[in-house]
Structures are given as C-alpha cells and as structure tokens.
Amino acid sequence: DQSEVKVYSVVDDMLKLDHVISLKNMSAINRIYETDNQELFFCTENGIAYKKENSEIHYISSGSFNSSIDNMTVDYQGNLWFCSSRLGIMKMCPSAFSELYPEVGLSENVVNTVTQWHGKIYCGTDTGLDLIHIDSG
C-alpha cells in the first residue's frame, strides 16, 4: 500500500515486522525525514504528516500547498522547509505568539479587541467580555 510504512527489526539475521504506520488519506510517500528531535515527517503526493515518537500521526493543514510534496529540511533556526515539484517552496516557522485562551483554561473564542488594565487582560469577544488575571509572579 502506498500510504503505509512498514517498520521492521532484525531478529536472528531475519527481518521481523514490528508495526505498520498507516497514513490515512495520503498517497505515494515521496520522502520520510527524521528531525534531530526524532520526529518523522512524511512528504506525500497530497500533503504532509508527522509522527512524534510513541504518538499518533498528525496531519499538517498547509492550505493549498498540498500537492507533490517531494522533500523537506530543517534549518538552523528550526524552521521547516518543504518543496513541491508543482507548487514551489513553503517555509513553516514557530509563531512568536501563543494561544492564551487554552493556557488559562478558557474555551476557544473570537477575540475582537484586547487591552491590559490594572493587572488584568480584557478581551472583547463576539459573546461578551472575558477577563484574565495576570500572574505577576
């Protein structure tokens, strides 16, 4: 199958199938890239996926950059570079921003305006006002 990776080990000079990594909805794996963090990236004909050690497959939503992904590399800053024979090059880099709502236990919401006042962050949302206390310690 073009969407499976079969992992083998050598036992008594013989190959033994350990497990199978299934890439659902992916076709024709063009490249498997292992990062220094022991993550496996799968570049396929119709998208990108990755697997951390002992975890499930995660599919990367890369918008319209989802065709003929041939290769990838990681630069000295940890940015991910993907190339496609049809679409060119795409760079993915960590955001300087973090998702504040999940960090403080709030459910996802559309935030329209934000201000900080007297040790609190006020977030005006579509459903009202959310108030986050800033930990000064």
Coordinates of N, CA and C in Angstrom, one line a residue:
D1 N 0.9 -1.2 0.0 CA 0.0 0.0 0.0 C 0.9 1.2 0.0
Q2 N 0.5 2.2 -0.8 CA 1.3 3.4 -0.9 C 1.2 4.4 0.2
S3 N 0.3 4.1 1.2 CA 0.1 5.0 2.3 C 0.4 4.3 3.6
E4 N 1.3 3.3 3.6 CA 1.7 2.6 4.8 C 3.2 2.6 4.8
V5 N 3.8 2.7 6.1 CA 5.2 2.5 6.3 C 5.3 1.3 7.2
K6 N 6.0 0.3 6.7 CA 6.2 -1.0 7.5 C 7.5 -0.9 8.2
V7 N 7.5 -1.0 9.5 CA 8.7 -0.9 10.3 C 9.1 -2.3 10.7
Y8 N 10.4 -2.7 10.4 CA 10.9 -4.0 10.6 C 12.1 -3.9 11.6
S9 N 12.4 -5.0 12.2 CA 13.6 -5.1 13.0 C 14.3 -6.4 12.6
V10 N 15.6 -6.5 12.9 CA 16.4 -7.7 12.5 C 16.5 -8.6 13.8
V11 N 15.9 -9.8 13.6 CA 16.0 -10.8 14.7 C 16.6 -12.1 14.1
D12 N 17.7 -12.5 14.7 CA 18.4 -13.7 14.3 C 18.7 -13.7 12.7
D13 N 19.2 -12.5 12.3 CA 19.5 -12.3 10.9 C 18.3 -12.4 9.9
M14 N 17.1 -12.2 10.5 CA 15.9 -12.2 9.7 C 15.1 -10.9 10.0
L15 N 14.4 -10.5 9.0 CA 13.5 -9.3 9.2 C 12.2 -9.7 9.8
K16 N 11.8 -9.0 10.9 CA 10.6 -9.2 11.6 C 9.7 -7.9 11.6
L17 N 8.5 -8.0 11.1 CA 7.6 -6.9 11.0 C 7.2 -6.5 12.5
D18 N 7.6 -5.2 12.8 CA 7.3 -4.7 14.2 C 5.9 -4.1 14.2
H19 N 5.7 -3.1 13.3 CA 4.4 -2.5 13.3 C 4.3 -1.7 11.9
V20 N 3.0 -1.3 11.7 CA 2.7 -0.6 10.4 C 2.2 0.8 10.8
I21 N 2.8 1.8 10.1 CA 2.3 3.2 10.3 C 1.4 3.5 9.1
S22 N 0.1 3.7 9.4 CA -0.8 4.0 8.3 C -1.1 5.5 8.2
L23 N -0.9 6.0 7.0 CA -1.1 7.4 6.7 C -2.5 7.5 5.9
K24 N -3.5 7.6 6.7 CA -4.9 7.6 6.1 C -5.0 8.8 5.2
N25 N -5.6 8.7 4.0 CA -5.9 9.7 3.1 C -4.7 10.3 2.4
M26 N -3.5 9.7 2.6 CA -2.3 10.2 2.0 C -1.9 9.2 0.9
S27 N -1.3 9.6 -0.1 CA -0.9 8.7 -1.2 C 0.5 8.9 -1.6
A28 N 1.2 7.9 -2.0 CA 2.6 7.9 -2.6 C 3.5 8.7 -1.7
I29 N 4.1 8.1 -0.7 CA 5.1 8.7 0.1 C 6.3 9.0 -0.7
N30 N 6.7 10.3 -0.8 CA 7.9 10.7 -1.6 C 9.2 10.7 -0.7
R31 N 9.0 11.1 0.6 CA 10.2 11.2 1.4 C 9.8 11.1 2.9
I32 N 10.6 10.4 3.6 CA 10.5 10.3 5.1 C 11.7 11.0 5.7
Y33 N 11.5 12.0 6.5 CA 12.5 12.9 7.0 C 12.5 12.7 8.5
E34 N 13.6 12.4 9.2 CA 13.7 12.4 10.6 C 14.5 13.6 11.1
T35 N 13.9 14.3 12.0 CA 14.5 15.5 12.6 C 15.4 15.1 13.8
D36 N 16.1 16.1 14.3 CA 17.0 15.9 15.4 C 16.2 15.5 16.7
N37 N 14.9 15.9 16.7 CA 14.0 15.6 17.8 C 13.3 14.3 17.7
Q38 N 13.8 13.5 16.7 CA 13.2 12.2 16.4 C 11.7 12.2 16.0
E39 N 11.4 13.3 15.3 CA 10.1 13.3 14.7 C 10.2 12.8 13.3
L40 N 9.2 12.1 12.8 CA 9.2 11.6 11.4 C 8.3 12.5 10.6
F41 N 8.7 13.1 9.5 CA 7.8 13.8 8.6 C 7.7 13.0 7.4
F42 N 6.4 13.0 6.8 CA 6.1 12.2 5.6 C 5.7 13.2 4.6
C43 N 6.4 13.3 3.5 CA 6.1 14.2 2.4 C 5.5 13.3 1.3
T44 N 4.2 13.6 1.0 CA 3.5 12.7 0.1 C 2.9 13.5 -1.1
E45 N 2.3 12.8 -2.0 CA 1.7 13.4 -3.2 C 0.6 14.3 -2.9
N46 N -0.1 14.2 -1.7 CA -1.2 15.0 -1.4 C -1.2 15.6 0.0
G47 N 0.0 15.8 0.5 CA 0.1 16.5 1.8 C 1.3 16.1 2.6
I48 N 1.3 16.6 3.9 CA 2.4 16.4 4.8 C 1.8 15.9 6.1
A49 N 2.5 15.0 6.8 CA 2.1 14.5 8.1 C 3.4 14.3 8.9
Y50 N 3.2 14.2 10.2 CA 4.4 13.9 11.0 C 3.9 13.0 12.2
K51 N 5.0 12.4 12.8 CA 4.7 11.5 13.9 C 5.8 11.7 14.9
K52 N 5.5 12.0 16.1 CA 6.5 12.0 17.2 C 6.6 10.6 17.8
E53 N 7.7 10.4 18.4 CA 7.9 9.0 19.0 C 6.8 8.6 19.9
N54 N 6.3 7.4 19.7 CA 5.2 6.9 20.5 C 3.9 7.7 20.5
S55 N 3.6 8.4 19.4 CA 2.4 9.1 19.3 C 1.7 8.8 18.0
E56 N 0.5 9.4 17.8 CA -0.3 9.1 16.6 C 0.2 10.0 15.5
I57 N -0.3 9.8 14.3 CA 0.0 10.6 13.1 C -0.7 12.0 13.2
H58 N 0.0 13.1 12.9 CA -0.6 14.4 12.9 C -0.5 14.9 11.4
Y59 N -1.6 15.4 10.9 CA -1.7 15.9 9.5 C -1.5 17.4 9.6
I60 N -0.7 17.9 8.7 CA -0.4 19.4 8.7 C -1.3 20.0 7.7
S61 N -2.1 21.0 8.2 CA -3.0 21.7 7.3 C -2.2 22.8 6.7
S62 N -1.8 22.7 5.4 CA -1.0 23.6 4.7 C -1.7 24.4 3.6
G63 N -3.0 24.5 3.8 CA -3.8 25.2 2.8 C -3.7 24.6 1.4
S64 N -3.4 25.4 0.4 CA -3.3 24.9 -1.0 C -1.9 24.3 -1.3
F65 N -1.0 24.3 -0.3 CA 0.3 23.7 -0.5 C 0.2 22.2 -0.2
N66 N -0.5 21.4 -1.1 CA -0.8 20.0 -0.7 C -0.7 19.1 -1.9
S67 N 0.3 19.4 -2.8 CA 0.4 18.6 -4.0 C 1.9 18.3 -4.3
S68 N 2.2 17.1 -4.5 CA 3.6 16.7 -4.9 C 4.7 17.2 -4.0
I69 N 4.5 17.0 -2.7 CA 5.5 17.4 -1.7 C 6.6 16.4 -1.8
D70 N 7.8 16.8 -2.3 CA 8.8 15.9 -2.6 C 9.9 15.8 -1.5
N71 N 10.2 16.8 -0.8 CA 11.3 16.8 0.2 C 11.1 17.9 1.2
M72 N 11.9 17.8 2.2 CA 11.9 18.8 3.3 C 13.3 18.9 3.9
T73 N 13.5 20.0 4.7 CA 14.7 20.1 5.5 C 14.3 21.0 6.7
V74 N 15.2 21.0 7.7 CA 15.0 21.9 8.8 C 16.3 22.8 8.9
D75 N 16.1 24.1 9.0 CA 17.3 25.0 9.0 C 17.8 25.2 10.5
Y76 N 18.8 26.0 10.6 CA 19.5 26.2 11.9 C 18.6 26.8 12.9
Q77 N 17.5 27.5 12.5 CA 16.6 28.1 13.5 C 15.4 27.2 13.8
G78 N 15.4 26.0 13.2 CA 14.2 25.1 13.5 C 13.1 25.3 12.5
N79 N 13.2 26.2 11.5 CA 12.1 26.4 10.5 C 12.1 25.1 9.6
L80 N 10.9 24.8 9.2 CA 10.7 23.7 8.3 C 10.5 24.2 6.9
W81 N 11.2 23.6 6.0 CA 11.1 24.0 4.6 C 10.7 22.8 3.8
F82 N 9.6 22.9 3.0 CA 9.0 21.9 2.2 C 9.1 22.3 0.7
C83 N 9.4 21.4 -0.1 CA 9.4 21.7 -1.6 C 8.4 20.8 -2.3
S84 N 7.8 21.4 -3.3 CA 6.8 20.7 -4.1 C 7.2 20.9 -5.6
S85 N 7.2 19.8 -6.4 CA 7.6 19.9 -7.8 C 6.5 20.7 -8.6
R86 N 5.3 20.9 -8.0 CA 4.3 21.6 -8.6 C 4.1 23.0 -8.1
L87 N 4.3 23.2 -6.8 CA 4.0 24.4 -6.1 C 5.1 25.3 -5.6
G88 N 6.3 24.8 -5.7 CA 7.5 25.6 -5.2 C 7.9 25.3 -3.8
I89 N 8.2 26.3 -3.0 CA 8.7 26.1 -1.6 C 7.8 26.7 -0.6
M90 N 7.7 26.1 0.6 CA 6.9 26.6 1.7 C 7.8 26.5 2.9
K91 N 7.8 27.6 3.7 CA 8.5 27.7 5.0 C 7.5 27.7 6.1
M92 N 7.7 26.9 7.1 CA 6.9 26.9 8.3 C 7.8 27.2 9.5
C93 N 7.4 28.2 10.3 CA 8.2 28.5 11.4 C 7.3 28.7 12.6
P94 N 7.9 28.6 13.8 CA 7.1 28.8 15.0 C 6.6 30.2 15.2
S95 N 5.5 30.3 15.7 CA 4.9 31.7 15.9 C 5.5 32.3 17.2
A96 N 5.6 33.6 17.1 CA 6.1 34.3 18.3 C 5.0 34.5 19.3
F97 N 3.8 34.1 18.9 CA 2.6 34.3 19.7 C 2.1 32.9 20.3
S98 N 1.5 32.9 21.4 CA 0.9 31.7 22.0 C -0.6 31.8 22.1
E99 N -1.2 30.7 22.2 CA -2.7 30.7 22.4 C -3.0 30.9 23.8
L100 N -3.4 32.1 24.2 CA -3.7 32.5 25.6 C -4.9 31.7 26.2
Y101 N -5.9 31.6 25.4 CA -7.2 31.0 26.0 C -7.0 29.6 26.5
P102 N -6.4 28.7 25.7 CA -6.2 27.4 26.2 C -5.2 27.4 27.5
E103 N -4.2 28.3 27.5 CA -3.3 28.3 28.6 C -4.0 28.7 29.9
V104 N -5.0 29.5 29.9 CA -5.7 29.9 31.1 C -7.0 29.1 31.3
G105 N -7.3 28.1 30.4 CA -8.5 27.3 30.6 C -9.8 27.8 30.0
L106 N -9.7 28.8 29.2 CA -10.9 29.2 28.5 C -11.1 28.5 27.2
S107 N -12.3 28.4 26.8 CA -12.6 27.7 25.5 C -12.3 28.7 24.4
E108 N -12.1 28.2 23.2 CA -11.7 29.0 22.0 C -12.8 30.0 21.8
N109 N -12.4 31.2 21.4 CA -13.4 32.2 21.1 C -12.8 33.2 20.1
V110 N -13.6 34.0 19.4 CA -13.2 35.0 18.5 C -13.0 36.3 19.4
V111 N -11.8 36.8 19.4 CA -11.4 38.0 20.2 C -11.3 39.2 19.2
N112 N -12.1 40.2 19.5 CA -12.1 41.4 18.6 C -11.3 42.5 19.1
T113 N -11.1 42.6 20.4 CA -10.2 43.7 20.9 C -9.6 43.2 22.3
V114 N -8.5 43.7 22.6 CA -7.8 43.3 23.8 C -7.1 44.6 24.4
T115 N -7.2 44.7 25.7 CA -6.5 45.7 26.4 C -6.1 45.2 27.8
Q116 N -5.0 45.8 28.3 CA -4.5 45.4 29.6 C -4.7 46.6 30.5
W117 N -5.3 46.3 31.7 CA -5.6 47.4 32.6 C -5.6 46.9 34.1
H118 N -4.8 47.5 34.9 CA -4.8 47.2 36.4 C -4.6 45.7 36.6
G119 N -3.6 45.1 35.9 CA -3.2 43.7 36.2 C -4.2 42.7 35.6
K120 N -5.0 43.1 34.7 CA -5.9 42.2 34.0 C -5.9 42.4 32.5
I121 N -6.2 41.4 31.8 CA -6.4 41.5 30.3 C -7.9 41.4 30.0
Y122 N -8.4 42.4 29.3 CA -9.8 42.4 29.0 C -9.9 42.0 27.5
C123 N -10.7 41.0 27.2 CA -10.8 40.5 25.8 C -12.3 40.7 25.4
G124 N -12.6 41.5 24.4 CA -13.9 41.7 23.9 C -14.1 40.7 22.8
T125 N -15.1 39.8 23.0 CA -15.4 38.7 22.1 C -16.8 38.9 21.5
D126 N -17.1 38.0 20.5 CA -18.5 38.0 19.9 C -19.5 37.7 20.9
T127 N -19.2 37.1 22.1 CA -20.2 36.7 23.1 C -20.1 37.4 24.3
G128 N -19.2 38.5 24.4 CA -19.1 39.2 25.6 C -17.7 39.6 26.0
L129 N -17.5 39.8 27.3 CA -16.2 40.3 27.8 C -15.5 39.2 28.6
D130 N -14.3 38.8 28.3 CA -13.6 37.8 29.0 C -12.5 38.5 29.8
L131 N -12.2 38.2 31.0 CA -11.3 38.8 31.9 C -10.2 37.8 32.3
I132 N -9.0 38.1 32.1 CA -7.9 37.2 32.5 C -7.0 38.0 33.5
H133 N -6.8 37.4 34.7 CA -5.9 37.9 35.7 C -4.5 37.6 35.3
I134 N -3.6 38.6 35.4 CA -2.2 38.4 35.0 C -1.5 38.0 36.3
D135 N -0.7 36.9 36.2 CA 0.1 36.4 37.3 C 1.4 37.3 37.3
S136 N 1.6 38.1 38.4 CA 2.7 38.9 38.4 C 3.9 38.2 39.0
G137 N 3.8 37.0 39.4 CA 4.9 36.2 40.0 C 5.6 35.4 38.9

